[in-house]
Amino acid sequence: MSAEFRIGQAVPRHQIGWSDTVLKHASRVALALAAFACFWLFVLPVIVVALSSVSTQWSGTILPAGYSLRWFERLGSPEYDALLTSLEIGFGVSAVGTILGLWLALALEGRDRRGLGAVVDALVMVPNGVPSVVLGLAVLIAYHQKPVDLSSSAAIVVLVQLALILPFCYRCAAAALRPELTVLREAAASLGAPPAMVLRRVLLPQLVPALRASLALGFALSLGELGATLTVYPPGFATVPIVVIGQVERGYYLPASALSLLMLGASLAALLLIAARVPRGKRVAS
């Protein structure tokens, strides 16, 4: 017999049917399995990397044989230069991608998606459907000779990473442009507000969460990008993923773990900075 529910009254235990009890226990088991899978797939590898970075030796045992900071001490200027390069490119690419994504979303807002708007929307999303290595090779072939030769410049890495993250930044902005914002913009314009003021005073404050999400997503994707970057990077240029791959190929797993942990800490700090809220008292009145 199904349970009878009354608003504001607790249902007695004896009125709860066996099917409801089974469903309740099944949902708990499913939640526990999902939590275990997430821990096994995502949390445990990070713990292993953290332990590897401070271990003296780790082979054939559950825990390291000893602990030391020597792998961090052995990191030199090439590793720190790669970390700085990754952070600089990540910030730059995410900022440019967020600006371009917002501009494209505003330009395509309200357009008929069966005409020019559909073509532009499809072109922006093309990098999502192309393997990153293929995209990197295409960019390298297109810009490896005059009149536009970027093959020996770090700009080619910025270009290929921007192409990869732009679809995500564009979708973040497009999803935030709700119909209510269009009504607010039209109301502000009808009151005589110029377009720049409408953008600054009406639209942008409503898009702050989406812009933060775009910055954070673009930054994280840029830091972890390897396929296209490995295809196009010029001589003497390196990001942390490239350095880590080189160390792993030579069997230097523990130094690679130390560098990876530094990058993880730097990226988490940057993401927290992006997500930080400005206190109301410190906001500048426009």
PDB file of C-alpha atoms in Angstrom:
ATOM      1  CA  MET A   1       0.000   0.000   0.000  1.00  0.00           C
ATOM      2  CA  SER A   2       1.364   3.376  -0.937  1.00  0.00           C
ATOM      3  CA  ALA A   3       2.053   5.913   1.772  1.00  0.00           C
ATOM      4  CA  GLU A   4      -0.469   8.683   2.409  1.00  0.00           C
ATOM      5  CA  PHE A   5       1.076  12.140   2.634  1.00  0.00           C
ATOM      6  CA  ARG A   6      -0.475  15.059   4.467  1.00  0.00           C
ATOM      7  CA  ILE A   7       0.935  18.562   4.330  1.00  0.00           C
ATOM      8  CA  GLY A   8       2.538  19.533   7.620  1.00  0.00           C
ATOM      9  CA  GLN A   9       2.178  16.041   9.140  1.00  0.00           C
ATOM     10  CA  ALA A  10       4.782  13.301   9.437  1.00  0.00           C
ATOM     11  CA  VAL A  11       3.809   9.989   7.879  1.00  0.00           C
ATOM     12  CA  PRO A  12       3.829   7.157  10.454  1.00  0.00           C
ATOM     13  CA  ARG A  13       6.482   4.515   9.880  1.00  0.00           C
ATOM     14  CA  HIS A  14       3.911   1.702   9.595  1.00  0.00           C
ATOM     15  CA  GLN A  15       2.181   3.522   6.699  1.00  0.00           C
ATOM     16  CA  ILE A  16       5.321   3.594   4.540  1.00  0.00           C
ATOM     17  CA  GLY A  17       5.167   0.795   1.973  1.00  0.00           C
ATOM     18  CA  TRP A  18       7.977  -1.671   1.347  1.00  0.00           C
ATOM     19  CA  SER A  19       8.539  -0.209  -2.133  1.00  0.00           C
ATOM     20  CA  ASP A  20       9.281   3.211  -0.637  1.00  0.00           C
ATOM     21  CA  THR A  21      11.758   1.643   1.784  1.00  0.00           C
ATOM     22  CA  VAL A  22      13.518  -0.249  -1.004  1.00  0.00           C
ATOM     23  CA  LEU A  23      13.677   2.894  -3.136  1.00  0.00           C
ATOM     24  CA  LYS A  24      15.137   4.870  -0.232  1.00  0.00           C
ATOM     25  CA  HIS A  25      17.862   2.281   0.419  1.00  0.00           C
ATOM     26  CA  ALA A  26      18.584   1.957  -3.306  1.00  0.00           C
ATOM     27  CA  SER A  27      19.096   5.714  -3.609  1.00  0.00           C
ATOM     28  CA  ARG A  28      21.517   5.638  -0.681  1.00  0.00           C
ATOM     29  CA  VAL A  29      23.482   2.782  -2.250  1.00  0.00           C
ATOM     30  CA  ALA A  30      23.597   4.601  -5.600  1.00  0.00           C
ATOM     31  CA  LEU A  31      24.818   7.774  -3.890  1.00  0.00           C
ATOM     32  CA  ALA A  32      27.518   5.839  -2.021  1.00  0.00           C
ATOM     33  CA  LEU A  33      28.672   4.139  -5.237  1.00  0.00           C
ATOM     34  CA  ALA A  34      28.799   7.481  -7.062  1.00  0.00           C
ATOM     35  CA  ALA A  35      30.829   9.025  -4.231  1.00  0.00           C
ATOM     36  CA  PHE A  36      33.233   6.075  -4.250  1.00  0.00           C
ATOM     37  CA  ALA A  37      33.626   6.280  -8.038  1.00  0.00           C
ATOM     38  CA  CYS A  38      34.354  10.015  -7.865  1.00  0.00           C
ATOM     39  CA  PHE A  39      36.917   9.446  -5.109  1.00  0.00           C
ATOM     40  CA  TRP A  40      38.583   6.599  -7.018  1.00  0.00           C
ATOM     41  CA  LEU A  41      38.681   8.424 -10.356  1.00  0.00           C
ATOM     42  CA  PHE A  42      39.426  12.010  -9.319  1.00  0.00           C
ATOM     43  CA  VAL A  43      40.515  12.392  -5.694  1.00  0.00           C
ATOM     44  CA  LEU A  44      42.785   9.356  -5.320  1.00  0.00           C
ATOM     45  CA  PRO A  45      45.033  10.244  -8.311  1.00  0.00           C
ATOM     46  CA  VAL A  46      45.611  13.716  -6.848  1.00  0.00           C
ATOM     47  CA  ILE A  47      46.523  12.164  -3.491  1.00  0.00           C
ATOM     48  CA  VAL A  48      48.954   9.814  -5.251  1.00  0.00           C
ATOM     49  CA  VAL A  49      50.601  12.735  -7.066  1.00  0.00           C
ATOM     50  CA  ALA A  50      50.889  14.674  -3.804  1.00  0.00           C
ATOM     51  CA  LEU A  51      52.502  11.718  -2.021  1.00  0.00           C
ATOM     52  CA  SER A  52      54.816  11.063  -4.964  1.00  0.00           C
ATOM     53  CA  SER A  53      56.073  14.633  -4.899  1.00  0.00           C
ATOM     54  CA  VAL A  54      57.322  14.298  -1.300  1.00  0.00           C
ATOM     55  CA  SER A  55      58.490  10.667  -1.385  1.00  0.00           C
ATOM     56  CA  THR A  56      62.114   9.559  -1.435  1.00  0.00           C
ATOM     57  CA  GLN A  57      61.207   6.272  -3.118  1.00  0.00           C
ATOM     58  CA  TRP A  58      57.927   4.593  -3.932  1.00  0.00           C
ATOM     59  CA  SER A  59      57.875   1.225  -5.620  1.00  0.00           C
ATOM     60  CA  GLY A  60      55.855  -1.871  -4.764  1.00  0.00           C
ATOM     61  CA  THR A  61      54.476  -0.533  -1.466  1.00  0.00           C
ATOM     62  CA  ILE A  62      51.188   1.027  -0.423  1.00  0.00           C
ATOM     63  CA  LEU A  63      52.890   4.131   0.987  1.00  0.00           C
ATOM     64  CA  PRO A  64      56.249   5.724   0.125  1.00  0.00           C
ATOM     65  CA  ALA A  65      59.379   4.398   1.833  1.00  0.00           C
ATOM     66  CA  GLY A  66      60.253   7.889   3.077  1.00  0.00           C
ATOM     67  CA  TYR A  67      59.397  11.532   2.689  1.00  0.00           C
ATOM     68  CA  SER A  68      61.490  14.451   1.505  1.00  0.00           C
ATOM     69  CA  LEU A  69      61.235  17.796  -0.281  1.00  0.00           C
ATOM     70  CA  ARG A  70      64.242  17.133  -2.482  1.00  0.00           C
ATOM     71  CA  TRP A  71      62.186  16.928  -5.683  1.00  0.00           C
ATOM     72  CA  PHE A  72      60.956  20.468  -5.111  1.00  0.00           C
ATOM     73  CA  GLU A  73      64.497  21.598  -4.321  1.00  0.00           C
ATOM     74  CA  ARG A  74      65.744  20.113  -7.588  1.00  0.00           C
ATOM     75  CA  LEU A  75      63.296  22.103  -9.684  1.00  0.00           C
ATOM     76  CA  GLY A  76      65.270  24.663 -11.642  1.00  0.00           C
ATOM     77  CA  SER A  77      64.656  27.655 -13.839  1.00  0.00           C
ATOM     78  CA  PRO A  78      63.330  25.587 -16.805  1.00  0.00           C
ATOM     79  CA  GLU A  79      60.508  24.191 -14.656  1.00  0.00           C
ATOM     80  CA  TYR A  80      59.647  27.536 -13.058  1.00  0.00           C
ATOM     81  CA  ASP A  81      59.786  29.257 -16.447  1.00  0.00           C
ATOM     82  CA  ALA A  82      57.359  26.659 -17.799  1.00  0.00           C
ATOM     83  CA  LEU A  83      55.041  27.253 -14.832  1.00  0.00           C
ATOM     84  CA  LEU A  84      55.131  31.017 -15.355  1.00  0.00           C
ATOM     85  CA  THR A  85      54.523  30.563 -19.088  1.00  0.00           C
ATOM     86  CA  SER A  86      51.518  28.324 -18.434  1.00  0.00           C
ATOM     87  CA  LEU A  87      49.997  30.844 -16.024  1.00  0.00           C
ATOM     88  CA  GLU A  88      50.607  33.806 -18.342  1.00  0.00           C
ATOM     89  CA  ILE A  89      49.098  32.046 -21.351  1.00  0.00           C
ATOM     90  CA  GLY A  90      46.215  30.751 -19.233  1.00  0.00           C
ATOM     91  CA  PHE A  91      45.289  34.213 -17.965  1.00  0.00           C
ATOM     92  CA  GLY A  92      45.747  35.833 -21.369  1.00  0.00           C
ATOM     93  CA  VAL A  93      43.839  33.233 -23.357  1.00  0.00           C
ATOM     94  CA  SER A  94      40.964  33.060 -20.857  1.00  0.00           C
ATOM     95  CA  ALA A  95      40.619  36.865 -20.779  1.00  0.00           C
ATOM     96  CA  VAL A  96      40.660  37.225 -24.571  1.00  0.00           C
ATOM     97  CA  GLY A  97      38.355  34.224 -24.974  1.00  0.00           C
ATOM     98  CA  THR A  98      35.864  35.668 -22.495  1.00  0.00           C
ATOM     99  CA  ILE A  99      35.823  39.045 -24.259  1.00  0.00           C
ATOM    100  CA  LEU A 100      35.429  37.480 -27.708  1.00  0.00           C
ATOM    101  CA  GLY A 101      32.816  35.022 -26.447  1.00  0.00           C
ATOM    102  CA  LEU A 102      30.753  37.838 -24.920  1.00  0.00           C
ATOM    103  CA  TRP A 103      31.072  39.926 -28.080  1.00  0.00           C
ATOM    104  CA  LEU A 104      29.947  37.011 -30.273  1.00  0.00           C
ATOM    105  CA  ALA A 105      27.051  36.190 -27.958  1.00  0.00           C
ATOM    106  CA  LEU A 106      25.858  39.812 -28.016  1.00  0.00           C
ATOM    107  CA  ALA A 107      26.273  40.013 -31.788  1.00  0.00           C
ATOM    108  CA  LEU A 108      24.276  36.820 -32.374  1.00  0.00           C
ATOM    109  CA  GLU A 109      21.585  37.524 -29.780  1.00  0.00           C
ATOM    110  CA  GLY A 110      18.169  37.609 -31.400  1.00  0.00           C
ATOM    111  CA  ARG A 111      19.463  36.691 -34.849  1.00  0.00           C
ATOM    112  CA  ASP A 112      17.750  34.054 -36.921  1.00  0.00           C
ATOM    113  CA  ARG A 113      19.729  30.864 -36.335  1.00  0.00           C
ATOM    114  CA  ARG A 114      18.793  29.642 -39.820  1.00  0.00           C
ATOM    115  CA  GLY A 115      20.776  32.314 -41.630  1.00  0.00           C
ATOM    116  CA  LEU A 116      24.074  34.063 -41.032  1.00  0.00           C
ATOM    117  CA  GLY A 117      23.706  33.561 -37.284  1.00  0.00           C
ATOM    118  CA  ALA A 118      23.607  29.790 -37.754  1.00  0.00           C
ATOM    119  CA  VAL A 119      26.747  29.881 -39.898  1.00  0.00           C
ATOM    120  CA  VAL A 120      28.706  31.954 -37.374  1.00  0.00           C
ATOM    121  CA  ASP A 121      27.463  29.823 -34.476  1.00  0.00           C
ATOM    122  CA  ALA A 122      28.582  26.646 -36.263  1.00  0.00           C
ATOM    123  CA  LEU A 123      31.988  28.117 -37.131  1.00  0.00           C
ATOM    124  CA  VAL A 124      32.605  29.108 -33.510  1.00  0.00           C
ATOM    125  CA  MET A 125      31.817  25.570 -32.343  1.00  0.00           C
ATOM    126  CA  VAL A 126      33.934  23.793 -34.988  1.00  0.00           C
ATOM    127  CA  PRO A 127      37.028  23.412 -32.719  1.00  0.00           C
ATOM    128  CA  ASN A 128      34.895  21.361 -30.313  1.00  0.00           C
ATOM    129  CA  GLY A 129      34.354  18.732 -32.989  1.00  0.00           C
ATOM    130  CA  VAL A 130      37.949  18.557 -34.201  1.00  0.00           C
ATOM    131  CA  PRO A 131      40.699  16.610 -32.380  1.00  0.00           C
ATOM    132  CA  SER A 132      43.138  19.044 -30.798  1.00  0.00           C
ATOM    133  CA  VAL A 133      46.108  17.496 -32.609  1.00  0.00           C
ATOM    134  CA  VAL A 134      44.365  17.974 -35.959  1.00  0.00           C
ATOM    135  CA  LEU A 135      43.543  21.578 -35.088  1.00  0.00           C
ATOM    136  CA  GLY A 136      47.148  22.194 -34.050  1.00  0.00           C
ATOM    137  CA  LEU A 137      48.461  20.714 -37.279  1.00  0.00           C
ATOM    138  CA  ALA A 138      46.037  22.832 -39.315  1.00  0.00           C
ATOM    139  CA  VAL A 139      47.170  26.018 -37.557  1.00  0.00           C
ATOM    140  CA  LEU A 140      50.831  25.066 -37.978  1.00  0.00           C
ATOM    141  CA  ILE A 141      50.433  24.437 -41.712  1.00  0.00           C
ATOM    142  CA  ALA A 142      48.434  27.646 -42.184  1.00  0.00           C
ATOM    143  CA  TYR A 143      50.890  29.899 -40.331  1.00  0.00           C
ATOM    144  CA  HIS A 144      54.335  28.423 -40.939  1.00  0.00           C
ATOM    145  CA  GLN A 145      55.366  30.615 -43.853  1.00  0.00           C
ATOM    146  CA  LYS A 146      55.096  34.197 -45.062  1.00  0.00           C
ATOM    147  CA  PRO A 147      53.189  36.494 -45.115  1.00  0.00           C
ATOM    148  CA  VAL A 148      52.042  35.252 -41.668  1.00  0.00           C
ATOM    149  CA  ASP A 149      54.763  33.087 -40.147  1.00  0.00           C
ATOM    150  CA  LEU A 150      54.060  32.224 -36.509  1.00  0.00           C
ATOM    151  CA  SER A 151      55.904  28.907 -36.392  1.00  0.00           C
ATOM    152  CA  SER A 152      58.804  30.310 -34.358  1.00  0.00           C
ATOM    153  CA  SER A 153      56.674  32.479 -32.062  1.00  0.00           C
ATOM    154  CA  ALA A 154      54.730  31.738 -28.884  1.00  0.00           C
ATOM    155  CA  ALA A 155      51.805  33.524 -30.540  1.00  0.00           C
ATOM    156  CA  ILE A 156      50.955  30.310 -32.384  1.00  0.00           C
ATOM    157  CA  VAL A 157      50.381  28.571 -29.039  1.00  0.00           C
ATOM    158  CA  VAL A 158      48.131  31.420 -27.903  1.00  0.00           C
ATOM    159  CA  LEU A 159      46.219  31.245 -31.188  1.00  0.00           C
ATOM    160  CA  VAL A 160      45.584  27.505 -31.065  1.00  0.00           C
ATOM    161  CA  GLN A 161      44.575  27.556 -27.396  1.00  0.00           C
ATOM    162  CA  LEU A 162      42.260  30.490 -28.017  1.00  0.00           C
ATOM    163  CA  ALA A 163      40.569  28.523 -30.785  1.00  0.00           C
ATOM    164  CA  LEU A 164      40.071  25.602 -28.397  1.00  0.00           C
ATOM    165  CA  ILE A 165      38.560  27.546 -25.488  1.00  0.00           C
ATOM    166  CA  LEU A 166      36.511  30.101 -27.445  1.00  0.00           C
ATOM    167  CA  PRO A 167      33.515  27.740 -27.934  1.00  0.00           C
ATOM    168  CA  PHE A 168      33.222  27.238 -24.165  1.00  0.00           C
ATOM    169  CA  CYS A 169      33.528  30.964 -23.426  1.00  0.00           C
ATOM    170  CA  TYR A 170      30.944  31.730 -26.098  1.00  0.00           C
ATOM    171  CA  ARG A 171      28.485  29.193 -24.689  1.00  0.00           C
ATOM    172  CA  CYS A 172      28.900  30.576 -21.162  1.00  0.00           C
ATOM    173  CA  ALA A 173      27.980  34.064 -22.351  1.00  0.00           C
ATOM    174  CA  ALA A 174      25.198  32.939 -24.702  1.00  0.00           C
ATOM    175  CA  ALA A 175      23.524  30.856 -21.990  1.00  0.00           C
ATOM    176  CA  ALA A 176      23.482  33.875 -19.645  1.00  0.00           C
ATOM    177  CA  LEU A 177      21.733  36.188 -22.116  1.00  0.00           C
ATOM    178  CA  ARG A 178      18.226  35.467 -20.873  1.00  0.00           C
ATOM    179  CA  PRO A 179      15.109  37.151 -22.324  1.00  0.00           C
ATOM    180  CA  GLU A 180      14.784  39.253 -19.147  1.00  0.00           C
ATOM    181  CA  LEU A 181      18.095  40.935 -19.960  1.00  0.00           C
ATOM    182  CA  THR A 182      16.778  41.922 -23.368  1.00  0.00           C
ATOM    183  CA  VAL A 183      13.778  43.562 -21.692  1.00  0.00           C
ATOM    184  CA  LEU A 184      16.061  45.453 -19.291  1.00  0.00           C
ATOM    185  CA  ARG A 185      18.293  46.637 -22.130  1.00  0.00           C
ATOM    186  CA  GLU A 186      15.327  47.841 -24.170  1.00  0.00           C
ATOM    187  CA  ALA A 187      13.886  49.631 -21.140  1.00  0.00           C
ATOM    188  CA  ALA A 188      17.197  51.380 -20.441  1.00  0.00           C
ATOM    189  CA  ALA A 189      17.549  52.367 -24.092  1.00  0.00           C
ATOM    190  CA  SER A 190      13.991  53.736 -24.149  1.00  0.00           C
ATOM    191  CA  LEU A 191      14.908  55.977 -21.207  1.00  0.00           C
ATOM    192  CA  GLY A 192      17.703  57.530 -23.242  1.00  0.00           C
ATOM    193  CA  ALA A 193      20.705  55.560 -21.966  1.00  0.00           C
ATOM    194  CA  PRO A 194      23.457  55.272 -24.602  1.00  0.00           C
ATOM    195  CA  PRO A 195      24.601  51.754 -25.629  1.00  0.00           C
ATOM    196  CA  ALA A 196      27.856  52.018 -23.658  1.00  0.00           C
ATOM    197  CA  MET A 197      25.960  52.868 -20.468  1.00  0.00           C
ATOM    198  CA  VAL A 198      23.450  50.074 -21.076  1.00  0.00           C
ATOM    199  CA  LEU A 199      26.313  47.611 -21.424  1.00  0.00           C
ATOM    200  CA  ARG A 200      28.172  48.898 -18.368  1.00  0.00           C
ATOM    201  CA  ARG A 201      25.275  49.594 -15.983  1.00  0.00           C
ATOM    202  CA  VAL A 202      22.638  47.045 -17.016  1.00  0.00           C
ATOM    203  CA  LEU A 203      24.120  44.102 -18.883  1.00  0.00           C
ATOM    204  CA  LEU A 204      27.564  43.466 -17.414  1.00  0.00           C
ATOM    205  CA  PRO A 205      26.442  43.369 -13.741  1.00  0.00           C
ATOM    206  CA  GLN A 206      23.953  40.643 -14.658  1.00  0.00           C
ATOM    207  CA  LEU A 207      26.612  38.676 -16.557  1.00  0.00           C
ATOM    208  CA  VAL A 208      29.271  38.658 -13.822  1.00  0.00           C
ATOM    209  CA  PRO A 209      28.632  35.002 -12.802  1.00  0.00           C
ATOM    210  CA  ALA A 210      28.799  33.865 -16.431  1.00  0.00           C
ATOM    211  CA  LEU A 211      31.968  35.873 -17.071  1.00  0.00           C
ATOM    212  CA  ARG A 212      33.605  34.363 -13.996  1.00  0.00           C
ATOM    213  CA  ALA A 213      32.636  30.884 -15.156  1.00  0.00           C
ATOM    214  CA  SER A 214      34.042  31.645 -18.600  1.00  0.00           C
ATOM    215  CA  LEU A 215      37.334  32.899 -17.150  1.00  0.00           C
ATOM    216  CA  ALA A 216      37.684  29.916 -14.828  1.00  0.00           C
ATOM    217  CA  LEU A 217      36.815  27.363 -17.506  1.00  0.00           C
ATOM    218  CA  GLY A 218      39.087  28.944 -20.101  1.00  0.00           C
ATOM    219  CA  PHE A 219      41.948  29.183 -17.612  1.00  0.00           C
ATOM    220  CA  ALA A 220      41.607  25.541 -16.548  1.00  0.00           C
ATOM    221  CA  LEU A 221      41.377  24.301 -20.137  1.00  0.00           C
ATOM    222  CA  SER A 222      44.425  26.324 -21.154  1.00  0.00           C
ATOM    223  CA  LEU A 223      46.541  24.999 -18.274  1.00  0.00           C
ATOM    224  CA  GLY A 224      45.755  21.394 -19.143  1.00  0.00           C
ATOM    225  CA  GLU A 225      45.937  21.684 -22.929  1.00  0.00           C
ATOM    226  CA  LEU A 226      48.570  19.373 -24.432  1.00  0.00           C
ATOM    227  CA  GLY A 227      47.601  17.916 -27.809  1.00  0.00           C
ATOM    228  CA  ALA A 228      47.505  21.062 -29.939  1.00  0.00           C
ATOM    229  CA  THR A 229      50.253  22.786 -27.933  1.00  0.00           C
ATOM    230  CA  LEU A 230      52.571  19.812 -28.389  1.00  0.00           C
ATOM    231  CA  THR A 231      51.971  20.027 -32.140  1.00  0.00           C
ATOM    232  CA  VAL A 232      52.722  23.728 -32.614  1.00  0.00           C
ATOM    233  CA  TYR A 233      55.089  24.870 -29.837  1.00  0.00           C
ATOM    234  CA  PRO A 234      58.299  26.492 -31.145  1.00  0.00           C
ATOM    235  CA  PRO A 235      61.855  25.581 -30.078  1.00  0.00           C
ATOM    236  CA  GLY A 236      62.763  26.878 -26.630  1.00  0.00           C
ATOM    237  CA  PHE A 237      59.126  27.161 -25.578  1.00  0.00           C
ATOM    238  CA  ALA A 238      57.548  24.946 -22.920  1.00  0.00           C
ATOM    239  CA  THR A 239      54.481  24.782 -20.725  1.00  0.00           C
ATOM    240  CA  VAL A 240      54.095  22.605 -17.650  1.00  0.00           C
ATOM    241  CA  PRO A 241      52.269  19.775 -19.491  1.00  0.00           C
ATOM    242  CA  ILE A 242      55.085  19.617 -22.065  1.00  0.00           C
ATOM    243  CA  VAL A 243      57.763  19.490 -19.344  1.00  0.00           C
ATOM    244  CA  VAL A 244      55.837  16.859 -17.369  1.00  0.00           C
ATOM    245  CA  ILE A 245      55.396  14.662 -20.442  1.00  0.00           C
ATOM    246  CA  GLY A 246      59.121  14.907 -21.139  1.00  0.00           C
ATOM    247  CA  GLN A 247      59.967  13.874 -17.574  1.00  0.00           C
ATOM    248  CA  VAL A 248      57.527  10.963 -17.624  1.00  0.00           C
ATOM    249  CA  GLU A 249      58.947   9.705 -20.926  1.00  0.00           C
ATOM    250  CA  ARG A 250      62.399   9.596 -19.290  1.00  0.00           C
ATOM    251  CA  GLY A 251      61.031   7.818 -16.214  1.00  0.00           C
ATOM    252  CA  TYR A 252      61.297  10.802 -13.844  1.00  0.00           C
ATOM    253  CA  TYR A 253      57.907  10.310 -12.213  1.00  0.00           C
ATOM    254  CA  LEU A 254      58.680  11.886  -8.834  1.00  0.00           C
ATOM    255  CA  PRO A 255      60.074  15.193 -10.214  1.00  0.00           C
ATOM    256  CA  ALA A 256      57.091  15.303 -12.570  1.00  0.00           C
ATOM    257  CA  SER A 257      54.794  14.891  -9.561  1.00  0.00           C
ATOM    258  CA  ALA A 258      56.492  17.787  -7.756  1.00  0.00           C
ATOM    259  CA  LEU A 259      56.052  20.107 -10.736  1.00  0.00           C
ATOM    260  CA  SER A 260      52.459  18.938 -11.211  1.00  0.00           C
ATOM    261  CA  LEU A 261      51.663  19.676  -7.573  1.00  0.00           C
ATOM    262  CA  LEU A 262      53.081  23.189  -7.898  1.00  0.00           C
ATOM    263  CA  MET A 263      50.933  23.769 -10.955  1.00  0.00           C
ATOM    264  CA  LEU A 264      47.885  22.395  -9.144  1.00  0.00           C
ATOM    265  CA  GLY A 265      48.425  24.792  -6.249  1.00  0.00           C
ATOM    266  CA  ALA A 266      48.979  27.775  -8.546  1.00  0.00           C
ATOM    267  CA  SER A 267      45.923  26.969 -10.644  1.00  0.00           C
ATOM    268  CA  LEU A 268      43.699  26.515  -7.577  1.00  0.00           C
ATOM    269  CA  ALA A 269      44.882  29.854  -6.195  1.00  0.00           C
ATOM    270  CA  ALA A 270      44.158  31.525  -9.537  1.00  0.00           C
ATOM    271  CA  LEU A 271      40.702  29.946  -9.765  1.00  0.00           C
ATOM    272  CA  LEU A 272      39.888  31.085  -6.219  1.00  0.00           C
ATOM    273  CA  LEU A 273      40.999  34.581  -7.180  1.00  0.00           C
ATOM    274  CA  ILE A 274      38.711  34.533 -10.221  1.00  0.00           C
ATOM    275  CA  ALA A 275      35.780  33.267  -8.150  1.00  0.00           C
ATOM    276  CA  ALA A 276      36.361  35.706  -5.267  1.00  0.00           C
ATOM    277  CA  ARG A 277      33.451  38.004  -4.588  1.00  0.00           C
ATOM    278  CA  VAL A 278      33.982  41.724  -4.163  1.00  0.00           C
ATOM    279  CA  PRO A 279      32.630  42.934  -0.781  1.00  0.00           C
ATOM    280  CA  ARG A 280      29.705  45.297  -1.137  1.00  0.00           C
ATOM    281  CA  GLY A 281      31.472  47.994   0.836  1.00  0.00           C
ATOM    282  CA  LYS A 282      34.408  48.038  -1.564  1.00  0.00           C
ATOM    283  CA  ARG A 283      32.439  48.254  -4.776  1.00  0.00           C
ATOM    284  CA  VAL A 284      32.900  51.499  -6.577  1.00  0.00           C
ATOM    285  CA  ALA A 285      29.674  53.296  -7.265  1.00  0.00           C
ATOM    286  CA  SER A 286      29.229  54.107 -10.907  1.00  0.00           C
TER     287      SER A 286
END
